[in-house]
Amino acid sequence: MKLTGICLCAGALLLFCGCAKEVKKSRERSTRVETAKLQKRLFRQAIPVQGTVTPLEYATISAKTSGTLEVLKVDEGDYRKAGETLFCIDSQVLKNQVIVKKDEIKVKEAALRSSRSRLQAAEISLKQALADFKRASQLYGSKAISQANFESAETVYKKAETEVQSAHAEVANAVSQLKQAQSNLAIAEKNLADSEIKAPFDCVITDKFMEENEFVSVGTKILKLENHARLEVVCHISAVYYDLVNPGKTEAEFLDAYGKSAGKAVITYKSPAIDPGSRTFKLKILVPTEIPLHSGMLCEMKIILLEKTAYGLPADAVLLRAAGRRLAYTVGANNRAESVDLQIGITADGYTEILNADKITGRDFIVSGQTFINNGALLEVVKHGETK
């Protein structure tokens, strides 16, 4: 009887232990995760930069001649079209100089005409003297005239030659003086023209340094002009990007005050050399007219070094392991975690480019909860992402 009781107790104990093991086994904990497939999206390798907005056309206008600032009918903020008058310097003296120089030209022209007339008369005399000398030479050879008569004819001929040479020199001098007078007139006319300064391009007056009726000298600054219709951004970036920027091809993206894209433009200029002091180089980007920027502003931009469409995963789903190994977890058989080695490219805007995507497309990757799992861990998928 006692033996039977002991056996029953032992059987019950074994049954209890077996049930306990089954309970323990059935209580394996699962990890709640969210999954998504590889997403096709735009990846950019871009660097943030700041630049200063400057006008493409600007000028500081100075006086080209001395005198009283007779007309200055512009103020700061005024707009003028190319060719419109900006200011005038008292020009009465300059006008008088032009009249004097024109009269000088008339005098020099008359002197030239007179010199040419004397040259013509000298050439006629030389022709006659030459004929007389030849005739005297023939007569002297036949002993028809005396040596004195022959020498007299020769002297007249040589004197006529000298007079022609002198007349040529006088004509050359008269021509030179006329050219000098014409040059003086051109200078006087230019000085007169310089007394009225016109806008070299469509512009806004940004600074006014002098007032009307003040005396100005050559080189005195009068106005500063800017063309606000054509703006560019000037910035400096690190020399490490020098070979990655190609003017005419590389784009820059303008950002608004909220960091959103305001538009793109192609880089128009890259400095031909790197500054050895700062180890930077200069870039210029022409501002599209539809982007509301103003001269002197600080502009936020991104220089887009590389842009392409590729498959990617959220950056948090890509885990770093020893020796630089990159991996992500997928949902394998029986809802068990399975690691997949990744080759990564650009990381931007919270996503990482997957270079070996062609071998792993279609799989469900764990994008939330992955930091708490290892290979073979039991998973509870609570949300599936959609393929884009």
mmCIF file of C-alpha atoms in Angstrom:
data_model
loop_
_atom_site.group_PDB
_atom_site.id
_atom_site.type_symbol
_atom_site.label_atom_id
_atom_site.label_comp_id
_atom_site.label_asym_id
_atom_site.label_seq_id
_atom_site.Cartn_x
_atom_site.Cartn_y
_atom_site.Cartn_z
ATOM 1 C CA MET A 1 0.000 0.000 0.000
ATOM 2 C CA LYS A 2 2.769 2.354 0.910
ATOM 3 C CA LEU A 3 4.664 1.336 -2.221
ATOM 4 C CA THR A 4 1.694 2.147 -4.392
ATOM 5 C CA GLY A 5 1.406 5.612 -2.817
ATOM 6 C CA ILE A 6 5.038 6.334 -3.414
ATOM 7 C CA CYS A 7 4.733 5.369 -7.075
ATOM 8 C CA LEU A 8 1.725 7.593 -7.499
ATOM 9 C CA CYS A 9 3.583 10.505 -5.980
ATOM 10 C CA ALA A 10 6.605 9.950 -8.182
ATOM 11 C CA GLY A 11 4.404 9.800 -11.275
ATOM 12 C CA ALA A 12 2.684 13.005 -10.340
ATOM 13 C CA LEU A 13 6.042 14.716 -9.775
ATOM 14 C CA LEU A 14 7.315 13.641 -13.199
ATOM 15 C CA LEU A 15 4.096 14.815 -14.835
ATOM 16 C CA PHE A 16 4.404 18.206 -13.112
ATOM 17 C CA CYS A 17 8.034 18.651 -14.189
ATOM 18 C CA GLY A 18 7.145 17.831 -17.806
ATOM 19 C CA CYS A 19 4.323 20.336 -17.811
ATOM 20 C CA ALA A 20 6.606 22.986 -16.310
ATOM 21 C CA LYS A 21 9.148 22.494 -19.096
ATOM 22 C CA GLU A 22 6.441 22.816 -21.751
ATOM 23 C CA VAL A 23 5.173 26.009 -20.149
ATOM 24 C CA LYS A 24 8.689 27.417 -20.006
ATOM 25 C CA LYS A 25 9.270 26.550 -23.636
ATOM 26 C CA SER A 26 6.024 28.145 -24.815
ATOM 27 C CA ARG A 27 6.921 31.417 -23.085
ATOM 28 C CA GLU A 28 9.809 32.406 -25.518
ATOM 29 C CA ARG A 29 9.568 36.141 -25.886
ATOM 30 C CA SER A 30 9.053 37.748 -29.313
ATOM 31 C CA THR A 31 10.177 41.248 -30.356
ATOM 32 C CA ARG A 32 7.696 43.641 -31.857
ATOM 33 C CA VAL A 33 9.033 45.091 -35.102
ATOM 34 C CA GLU A 34 7.939 47.095 -38.107
ATOM 35 C CA THR A 35 9.054 46.199 -41.601
ATOM 36 C CA ALA A 36 9.343 47.810 -45.014
ATOM 37 C CA LYS A 37 10.663 46.846 -48.395
ATOM 38 C CA LEU A 38 13.433 48.662 -50.230
ATOM 39 C CA GLN A 39 12.216 52.027 -51.448
ATOM 40 C CA LYS A 40 13.231 53.671 -54.714
ATOM 41 C CA ARG A 41 14.025 57.329 -54.118
ATOM 42 C CA LEU A 42 16.299 60.206 -55.069
ATOM 43 C CA PHE A 43 19.678 60.256 -53.365
ATOM 44 C CA ARG A 44 21.899 63.305 -53.241
ATOM 45 C CA GLN A 45 25.426 63.928 -52.151
ATOM 46 C CA ALA A 46 25.165 67.599 -51.221
ATOM 47 C CA ILE A 47 27.029 70.043 -49.016
ATOM 48 C CA PRO A 48 25.364 72.981 -47.233
ATOM 49 C CA VAL A 49 26.941 76.369 -47.920
ATOM 50 C CA GLN A 50 26.261 80.029 -47.284
ATOM 51 C CA GLY A 51 26.867 82.727 -49.857
ATOM 52 C CA THR A 52 26.455 86.469 -50.285
ATOM 53 C CA VAL A 53 24.044 87.813 -52.883
ATOM 54 C CA THR A 54 25.748 90.391 -55.089
ATOM 55 C CA PRO A 55 24.715 92.192 -58.293
ATOM 56 C CA LEU A 56 26.218 90.862 -61.497
ATOM 57 C CA GLU A 57 26.536 94.456 -62.754
ATOM 58 C CA TYR A 58 27.604 97.251 -60.419
ATOM 59 C CA ALA A 59 29.712 100.390 -60.649
ATOM 60 C CA THR A 60 30.970 103.357 -58.680
ATOM 61 C CA ILE A 61 30.631 106.389 -60.966
ATOM 62 C CA SER A 62 33.249 109.131 -60.580
ATOM 63 C CA ALA A 63 33.716 112.536 -62.196
ATOM 64 C CA LYS A 64 35.712 112.404 -65.428
ATOM 65 C CA THR A 65 36.330 116.139 -65.503
ATOM 66 C CA SER A 66 36.607 118.916 -62.923
ATOM 67 C CA GLY A 67 33.918 121.529 -62.350
ATOM 68 C CA THR A 68 30.702 122.318 -60.536
ATOM 69 C CA LEU A 69 28.164 119.505 -60.283
ATOM 70 C CA GLU A 70 25.548 121.380 -62.257
ATOM 71 C CA VAL A 71 22.856 118.666 -62.508
ATOM 72 C CA LEU A 72 22.282 115.757 -60.100
ATOM 73 C CA LYS A 73 18.644 114.768 -60.340
ATOM 74 C CA VAL A 74 18.821 111.314 -58.746
ATOM 75 C CA ASP A 75 18.482 110.023 -55.191
ATOM 76 C CA GLU A 76 19.218 106.728 -53.488
ATOM 77 C CA GLY A 77 16.667 104.128 -54.555
ATOM 78 C CA ASP A 78 15.940 105.762 -57.922
ATOM 79 C CA TYR A 79 15.867 103.521 -60.991
ATOM 80 C CA ARG A 80 17.481 104.553 -64.279
ATOM 81 C CA LYS A 81 17.593 102.800 -67.619
ATOM 82 C CA ALA A 82 20.817 102.376 -69.566
ATOM 83 C CA GLY A 83 21.620 105.612 -71.428
ATOM 84 C CA GLU A 84 19.635 107.935 -69.158
ATOM 85 C CA THR A 85 21.491 110.950 -67.708
ATOM 86 C CA LEU A 86 22.745 110.610 -64.117
ATOM 87 C CA PHE A 87 24.514 113.956 -63.624
ATOM 88 C CA CYS A 88 26.165 116.835 -65.504
ATOM 89 C CA ILE A 89 29.225 118.928 -64.641
ATOM 90 C CA ASP A 90 29.325 122.619 -65.679
ATOM 91 C CA SER A 91 30.264 122.421 -69.351
ATOM 92 C CA GLN A 92 30.423 126.046 -70.585
ATOM 93 C CA VAL A 93 34.234 126.204 -70.403
ATOM 94 C CA LEU A 94 34.441 122.849 -72.183
ATOM 95 C CA LYS A 95 32.094 124.060 -74.917
ATOM 96 C CA ASN A 96 34.294 127.125 -75.431
ATOM 97 C CA GLN A 97 37.355 124.896 -75.686
ATOM 98 C CA VAL A 98 35.666 122.882 -78.424
ATOM 99 C CA ILE A 99 34.945 126.093 -80.375
ATOM 100 C CA VAL A 100 38.589 127.216 -80.003
ATOM 101 C CA LYS A 101 39.916 123.849 -81.151
ATOM 102 C CA LYS A 102 37.647 123.901 -84.189
ATOM 103 C CA ASP A 103 38.965 127.380 -85.125
ATOM 104 C CA GLU A 104 42.522 126.080 -84.725
ATOM 105 C CA ILE A 105 41.772 123.356 -87.201
ATOM 106 C CA LYS A 106 40.584 125.921 -89.740
ATOM 107 C CA VAL A 107 43.846 127.853 -89.326
ATOM 108 C CA LYS A 108 45.923 124.699 -89.744
ATOM 109 C CA GLU A 109 43.932 123.647 -92.803
ATOM 110 C CA ALA A 110 44.604 127.072 -94.404
ATOM 111 C CA ALA A 111 48.311 126.766 -93.590
ATOM 112 C CA LEU A 112 48.398 123.348 -95.217
ATOM 113 C CA ARG A 113 46.740 124.663 -98.355
ATOM 114 C CA SER A 114 49.283 127.498 -98.521
ATOM 115 C CA SER A 115 52.196 125.088 -98.065
ATOM 116 C CA ARG A 116 50.920 122.843 -100.822
ATOM 117 C CA SER A 117 50.603 125.878 -103.135
ATOM 118 C CA ARG A 118 54.220 126.835 -102.444
ATOM 119 C CA LEU A 119 55.285 123.259 -103.096
ATOM 120 C CA GLN A 120 53.449 123.311 -106.402
ATOM 121 C CA ALA A 121 55.166 126.598 -107.428
ATOM 122 C CA ALA A 122 58.562 125.244 -106.363
ATOM 123 C CA GLU A 123 58.063 122.102 -108.412
ATOM 124 C CA ILE A 124 57.185 124.237 -111.489
ATOM 125 C CA SER A 125 60.325 126.340 -110.952
ATOM 126 C CA LEU A 126 62.398 123.182 -110.585
ATOM 127 C CA LYS A 127 61.029 121.810 -113.819
ATOM 128 C CA GLN A 128 61.949 125.027 -115.657
ATOM 129 C CA ALA A 129 65.400 125.176 -114.038
ATOM 130 C CA LEU A 130 66.074 121.565 -115.015
ATOM 131 C CA ALA A 131 65.177 122.288 -118.647
ATOM 132 C CA ASP A 132 67.440 125.391 -118.658
ATOM 133 C CA PHE A 133 70.271 123.421 -117.103
ATOM 134 C CA LYS A 134 70.039 120.640 -119.707
ATOM 135 C CA ARG A 135 70.051 123.205 -122.542
ATOM 136 C CA ALA A 136 72.991 125.035 -121.013
ATOM 137 C CA SER A 137 74.841 121.726 -120.722
ATOM 138 C CA GLN A 138 74.386 121.055 -124.448
ATOM 139 C CA LEU A 139 75.435 124.591 -125.416
ATOM 140 C CA TYR A 140 78.426 124.498 -123.122
ATOM 141 C CA GLY A 141 79.482 121.179 -124.640
ATOM 142 C CA SER A 142 79.488 122.775 -128.109
ATOM 143 C CA LYS A 143 81.290 125.844 -126.825
ATOM 144 C CA ALA A 144 78.233 127.988 -127.621
ATOM 145 C CA ILE A 145 78.114 129.592 -124.135
ATOM 146 C CA SER A 146 80.701 130.485 -121.602
ATOM 147 C CA GLN A 147 81.464 128.525 -118.467
ATOM 148 C CA ALA A 148 80.016 131.351 -116.379
ATOM 149 C CA ASN A 149 76.648 131.030 -118.118
ATOM 150 C CA PHE A 150 76.721 127.242 -117.636
ATOM 151 C CA GLU A 151 77.511 127.554 -113.905
ATOM 152 C CA SER A 152 74.763 130.139 -113.504
ATOM 153 C CA ALA A 153 72.198 127.714 -114.966
ATOM 154 C CA GLU A 154 73.494 124.947 -112.719
ATOM 155 C CA THR A 155 73.159 127.157 -109.636
ATOM 156 C CA VAL A 156 69.572 128.065 -110.505
ATOM 157 C CA TYR A 157 68.719 124.355 -110.907
ATOM 158 C CA LYS A 158 70.248 123.337 -107.537
ATOM 159 C CA LYS A 159 68.508 126.226 -105.795
ATOM 160 C CA ALA A 160 65.178 125.096 -107.299
ATOM 161 C CA GLU A 161 65.824 121.566 -105.965
ATOM 162 C CA THR A 162 66.448 122.946 -102.487
ATOM 163 C CA GLU A 163 63.273 125.016 -102.594
ATOM 164 C CA VAL A 164 61.221 121.913 -103.530
ATOM 165 C CA GLN A 165 62.714 119.974 -100.616
ATOM 166 C CA SER A 166 61.950 122.865 -98.281
ATOM 167 C CA ALA A 167 58.382 123.056 -99.599
ATOM 168 C CA HIS A 168 57.918 119.307 -98.978
ATOM 169 C CA ALA A 169 59.123 119.743 -95.394
ATOM 170 C CA GLU A 170 56.759 122.694 -94.926
ATOM 171 C CA VAL A 171 53.813 120.591 -96.189
ATOM 172 C CA ALA A 172 54.752 117.711 -93.847
ATOM 173 C CA ASN A 173 54.913 120.123 -90.921
ATOM 174 C CA ALA A 174 51.536 121.618 -91.842
ATOM 175 C CA VAL A 175 50.002 118.114 -92.018
ATOM 176 C CA SER A 176 51.460 117.266 -88.581
ATOM 177 C CA GLN A 177 50.097 120.467 -87.063
ATOM 178 C CA LEU A 178 46.665 119.788 -88.548
ATOM 179 C CA LYS A 179 46.660 116.284 -87.057
ATOM 180 C CA GLN A 180 47.655 117.719 -83.677
ATOM 181 C CA ALA A 181 44.831 120.250 -83.876
ATOM 182 C CA GLN A 182 42.376 117.479 -84.780
ATOM 183 C CA SER A 183 43.614 115.426 -81.810
ATOM 184 C CA ASN A 184 43.170 118.430 -79.511
ATOM 185 C CA LEU A 185 39.619 118.835 -80.794
ATOM 186 C CA ALA A 186 38.882 115.162 -80.102
ATOM 187 C CA ILE A 187 40.155 115.591 -76.535
ATOM 188 C CA ALA A 188 38.052 118.720 -76.043
ATOM 189 C CA GLU A 189 34.963 116.972 -77.415
ATOM 190 C CA LYS A 190 35.573 113.980 -75.145
ATOM 191 C CA ASN A 191 35.933 116.260 -72.128
ATOM 192 C CA LEU A 192 32.667 117.887 -73.085
ATOM 193 C CA ALA A 193 30.997 114.504 -73.498
ATOM 194 C CA ASP A 194 32.438 113.385 -70.129
ATOM 195 C CA SER A 195 30.701 116.286 -68.435
ATOM 196 C CA GLU A 196 27.400 114.432 -68.912
ATOM 197 C CA ILE A 197 27.405 110.951 -67.349
ATOM 198 C CA LYS A 198 24.769 108.421 -68.391
ATOM 199 C CA ALA A 199 23.776 105.104 -66.840
ATOM 200 C CA PRO A 200 25.959 102.302 -68.273
ATOM 201 C CA PHE A 201 23.230 99.705 -67.593
ATOM 202 C CA ASP A 202 19.752 99.445 -66.086
ATOM 203 C CA CYS A 203 20.397 100.282 -62.454
ATOM 204 C CA VAL A 204 19.272 101.399 -59.017
ATOM 205 C CA ILE A 205 21.114 104.227 -57.230
ATOM 206 C CA THR A 206 22.375 102.642 -54.000
ATOM 207 C CA ASP A 207 24.662 105.451 -52.746
ATOM 208 C CA LYS A 208 25.044 109.192 -53.431
ATOM 209 C CA PHE A 209 28.334 110.742 -52.306
ATOM 210 C CA MET A 210 27.974 114.346 -53.556
ATOM 211 C CA GLU A 211 25.244 116.947 -53.779
ATOM 212 C CA GLU A 212 24.242 119.317 -56.573
ATOM 213 C CA ASN A 213 26.317 122.533 -56.975
ATOM 214 C CA GLU A 214 29.346 121.046 -55.199
ATOM 215 C CA PHE A 215 32.738 121.311 -56.918
ATOM 216 C CA VAL A 216 34.215 118.006 -57.982
ATOM 217 C CA SER A 217 37.617 117.007 -59.333
ATOM 218 C CA VAL A 218 38.554 114.223 -61.714
ATOM 219 C CA GLY A 219 38.089 110.914 -59.868
ATOM 220 C CA THR A 220 35.647 112.214 -57.237
ATOM 221 C CA LYS A 221 33.066 109.513 -56.418
ATOM 222 C CA ILE A 222 29.529 110.667 -57.208
ATOM 223 C CA LEU A 223 27.191 107.632 -57.305
ATOM 224 C CA LYS A 224 27.119 103.891 -56.727
ATOM 225 C CA LEU A 225 24.920 101.792 -59.040
ATOM 226 C CA GLU A 226 23.660 98.202 -58.969
ATOM 227 C CA ASN A 227 21.578 96.158 -61.395
ATOM 228 C CA HIS A 228 19.176 94.263 -59.131
ATOM 229 C CA ALA A 229 17.615 92.409 -62.045
ATOM 230 C CA ARG A 230 20.743 90.267 -62.406
ATOM 231 C CA LEU A 231 22.060 88.809 -59.159
ATOM 232 C CA GLU A 232 24.559 86.104 -58.315
ATOM 233 C CA VAL A 233 25.595 84.305 -55.149
ATOM 234 C CA VAL A 234 29.285 84.192 -54.250
ATOM 235 C CA CYS A 235 30.453 81.527 -51.817
ATOM 236 C CA HIS A 236 33.637 79.709 -50.746
ATOM 237 C CA ILE A 237 33.829 75.961 -50.100
ATOM 238 C CA SER A 238 36.509 73.540 -48.953
ATOM 239 C CA ALA A 239 39.237 72.562 -51.384
ATOM 240 C CA VAL A 240 38.395 68.845 -50.904
ATOM 241 C CA TYR A 241 35.430 69.346 -53.267
ATOM 242 C CA TYR A 242 37.396 71.145 -55.995
ATOM 243 C CA ASP A 243 37.453 68.254 -58.493
ATOM 244 C CA LEU A 244 33.780 67.421 -57.848
ATOM 245 C CA VAL A 245 32.451 70.812 -58.994
ATOM 246 C CA ASN A 246 32.051 71.421 -62.736
ATOM 247 C CA PRO A 247 30.828 74.890 -63.830
ATOM 248 C CA GLY A 248 27.964 74.619 -66.298
ATOM 249 C CA LYS A 249 26.994 71.163 -64.947
ATOM 250 C CA THR A 250 27.010 71.077 -61.129
ATOM 251 C CA GLU A 251 23.786 72.469 -59.646
ATOM 252 C CA ALA A 252 23.088 74.483 -56.525
ATOM 253 C CA GLU A 253 19.763 74.368 -54.694
ATOM 254 C CA PHE A 254 18.538 77.574 -53.043
ATOM 255 C CA LEU A 255 16.781 77.231 -49.678
ATOM 256 C CA ASP A 256 14.118 79.532 -48.268
ATOM 257 C CA ALA A 257 13.873 80.767 -44.679
ATOM 258 C CA TYR A 258 12.288 77.446 -43.648
ATOM 259 C CA GLY A 259 14.977 75.280 -45.239
ATOM 260 C CA LYS A 260 12.732 74.291 -48.137
ATOM 261 C CA SER A 261 13.871 74.259 -51.750
ATOM 262 C CA ALA A 262 13.286 77.588 -53.502
ATOM 263 C CA GLY A 263 14.756 76.548 -56.850
ATOM 264 C CA LYS A 264 17.929 75.398 -58.566
ATOM 265 C CA ALA A 265 20.598 76.957 -60.750
ATOM 266 C CA VAL A 266 23.787 75.781 -62.410
ATOM 267 C CA ILE A 267 27.122 76.963 -61.032
ATOM 268 C CA THR A 268 28.508 79.550 -63.466
ATOM 269 C CA TYR A 269 32.037 80.081 -62.113
ATOM 270 C CA LYS A 270 34.739 78.207 -60.206
ATOM 271 C CA SER A 271 37.965 79.973 -59.290
ATOM 272 C CA PRO A 272 40.912 78.643 -61.306
ATOM 273 C CA ALA A 273 43.014 78.152 -58.168
ATOM 274 C CA ILE A 274 42.585 77.226 -54.507
ATOM 275 C CA ASP A 275 43.368 79.904 -51.928
ATOM 276 C CA PRO A 276 46.422 78.594 -50.028
ATOM 277 C CA GLY A 277 45.543 80.509 -46.874
ATOM 278 C CA SER A 278 41.975 79.324 -46.300
ATOM 279 C CA ARG A 279 42.193 76.139 -48.419
ATOM 280 C CA THR A 280 38.943 77.146 -50.090
ATOM 281 C CA PHE A 281 37.857 78.150 -53.577
ATOM 282 C CA LYS A 282 35.234 80.563 -54.896
ATOM 283 C CA LEU A 283 31.976 79.667 -56.630
ATOM 284 C CA LYS A 284 29.420 81.904 -58.333
ATOM 285 C CA ILE A 285 25.818 80.984 -59.100
ATOM 286 C CA LEU A 286 23.465 83.147 -61.168
ATOM 287 C CA VAL A 287 20.195 83.644 -59.248
ATOM 288 C CA PRO A 288 17.031 82.732 -61.243
ATOM 289 C CA THR A 289 14.668 85.686 -61.471
ATOM 290 C CA GLU A 290 11.834 83.759 -59.780
ATOM 291 C CA ILE A 291 13.813 83.350 -56.533
ATOM 292 C CA PRO A 292 13.158 86.371 -54.243
ATOM 293 C CA LEU A 293 16.684 87.331 -53.157
ATOM 294 C CA HIS A 294 18.140 90.806 -52.659
ATOM 295 C CA SER A 295 21.613 92.276 -52.958
ATOM 296 C CA GLY A 296 23.611 91.914 -49.746
ATOM 297 C CA MET A 297 21.570 89.013 -48.329
ATOM 298 C CA LEU A 298 23.095 85.874 -46.840
ATOM 299 C CA CYS A 299 21.826 82.927 -48.872
ATOM 300 C CA GLU A 300 21.513 79.307 -47.730
ATOM 301 C CA MET A 301 22.226 76.725 -50.428
ATOM 302 C CA LYS A 302 23.162 73.128 -51.090
ATOM 303 C CA ILE A 303 25.811 72.281 -53.676
ATOM 304 C CA ILE A 304 24.641 69.041 -55.300
ATOM 305 C CA LEU A 305 27.772 67.008 -56.020
ATOM 306 C CA LEU A 306 25.903 63.838 -57.038
ATOM 307 C CA GLU A 307 22.252 63.021 -57.643
ATOM 308 C CA LYS A 308 20.738 59.686 -58.648
ATOM 309 C CA THR A 309 17.697 57.448 -58.208
ATOM 310 C CA ALA A 310 18.349 54.185 -56.306
ATOM 311 C CA TYR A 311 16.911 51.774 -53.732
ATOM 312 C CA GLY A 312 17.373 52.562 -50.064
ATOM 313 C CA LEU A 313 16.367 51.877 -46.469
ATOM 314 C CA PRO A 314 15.786 54.194 -43.511
ATOM 315 C CA ALA A 315 19.226 55.019 -42.128
ATOM 316 C CA ASP A 316 18.278 53.634 -38.675
ATOM 317 C CA ALA A 317 17.610 50.202 -40.212
ATOM 318 C CA VAL A 318 21.247 49.931 -41.355
ATOM 319 C CA LEU A 319 23.391 48.682 -38.457
ATOM 320 C CA LEU A 320 27.158 48.949 -38.058
ATOM 321 C CA ARG A 321 29.095 45.944 -36.869
ATOM 322 C CA ALA A 322 32.766 45.101 -36.343
ATOM 323 C CA ALA A 323 35.272 45.783 -39.149
ATOM 324 C CA GLY A 324 32.898 48.265 -40.745
ATOM 325 C CA ARG A 325 30.341 45.603 -41.667
ATOM 326 C CA ARG A 326 26.880 46.966 -42.480
ATOM 327 C CA LEU A 327 23.757 44.856 -42.152
ATOM 328 C CA ALA A 328 20.013 44.930 -41.749
ATOM 329 C CA TYR A 329 17.584 42.331 -40.446
ATOM 330 C CA THR A 330 14.812 40.724 -42.476
ATOM 331 C CA VAL A 331 11.907 38.522 -41.497
ATOM 332 C CA GLY A 332 12.963 34.959 -42.299
ATOM 333 C CA ALA A 333 11.301 31.569 -41.960
ATOM 334 C CA ASN A 334 9.031 31.061 -38.936
ATOM 335 C CA ASN A 335 9.160 34.774 -38.195
ATOM 336 C CA ARG A 336 12.806 34.563 -37.208
ATOM 337 C CA ALA A 337 15.273 37.451 -37.659
ATOM 338 C CA GLU A 338 17.810 36.960 -40.425
ATOM 339 C CA SER A 339 20.731 39.343 -41.037
ATOM 340 C CA VAL A 340 21.615 40.510 -44.548
ATOM 341 C CA ASP A 341 24.966 42.121 -45.422
ATOM 342 C CA LEU A 342 24.630 45.470 -47.174
ATOM 343 C CA GLN A 343 26.787 47.562 -49.434
ATOM 344 C CA ILE A 344 25.863 51.184 -48.828
ATOM 345 C CA GLY A 345 26.265 54.397 -50.787
ATOM 346 C CA ILE A 346 24.897 57.870 -50.067
ATOM 347 C CA THR A 347 23.069 58.640 -46.811
ATOM 348 C CA ALA A 348 20.782 61.665 -47.086
ATOM 349 C CA ASP A 349 17.447 62.862 -45.702
ATOM 350 C CA GLY A 350 17.237 59.903 -43.314
ATOM 351 C CA TYR A 351 17.743 57.202 -45.962
ATOM 352 C CA THR A 352 20.778 55.111 -46.942
ATOM 353 C CA GLU A 353 21.404 53.954 -50.503
ATOM 354 C CA ILE A 354 21.754 50.168 -50.868
ATOM 355 C CA LEU A 355 24.212 49.303 -53.630
ATOM 356 C CA ASN A 356 23.480 45.550 -53.690
ATOM 357 C CA ALA A 357 19.707 46.090 -53.860
ATOM 358 C CA ASP A 358 19.309 43.899 -56.967
ATOM 359 C CA LYS A 359 20.071 40.805 -54.847
ATOM 360 C CA ILE A 360 17.683 41.543 -51.983
ATOM 361 C CA THR A 361 14.649 43.336 -53.462
ATOM 362 C CA GLY A 362 11.267 42.057 -52.340
ATOM 363 C CA ARG A 363 12.355 41.167 -48.823
ATOM 364 C CA ASP A 364 10.789 42.621 -45.680
ATOM 365 C CA PHE A 365 13.427 44.595 -43.765
ATOM 366 C CA ILE A 366 13.035 45.483 -40.115
ATOM 367 C CA VAL A 367 12.952 49.266 -39.800
ATOM 368 C CA SER A 368 11.793 49.588 -36.194
ATOM 369 C CA GLY A 369 12.851 47.472 -33.196
ATOM 370 C CA GLN A 370 15.981 46.134 -34.907
ATOM 371 C CA THR A 371 18.327 47.279 -32.133
ATOM 372 C CA PHE A 372 16.892 44.663 -29.759
ATOM 373 C CA ILE A 373 17.269 41.566 -31.934
ATOM 374 C CA ASN A 374 19.917 39.150 -33.132
ATOM 375 C CA ASN A 375 19.964 36.407 -35.722
ATOM 376 C CA GLY A 376 17.205 33.864 -35.058
ATOM 377 C CA ALA A 377 15.231 36.065 -32.687
ATOM 378 C CA LEU A 378 11.475 35.515 -32.730
ATOM 379 C CA LEU A 379 9.635 38.409 -34.288
ATOM 380 C CA GLU A 380 6.165 39.889 -34.001
ATOM 381 C CA VAL A 381 5.517 42.028 -37.050
ATOM 382 C CA VAL A 382 3.065 44.757 -36.138
ATOM 383 C CA LYS A 383 3.248 46.833 -39.316
ATOM 384 C CA HIS A 384 4.329 46.299 -42.908
ATOM 385 C CA GLY A 385 5.553 49.182 -45.036
ATOM 386 C CA GLU A 386 4.645 49.516 -48.697
ATOM 387 C CA THR A 387 6.998 49.430 -51.617
ATOM 388 C CA LYS A 388 7.292 52.766 -53.407
#
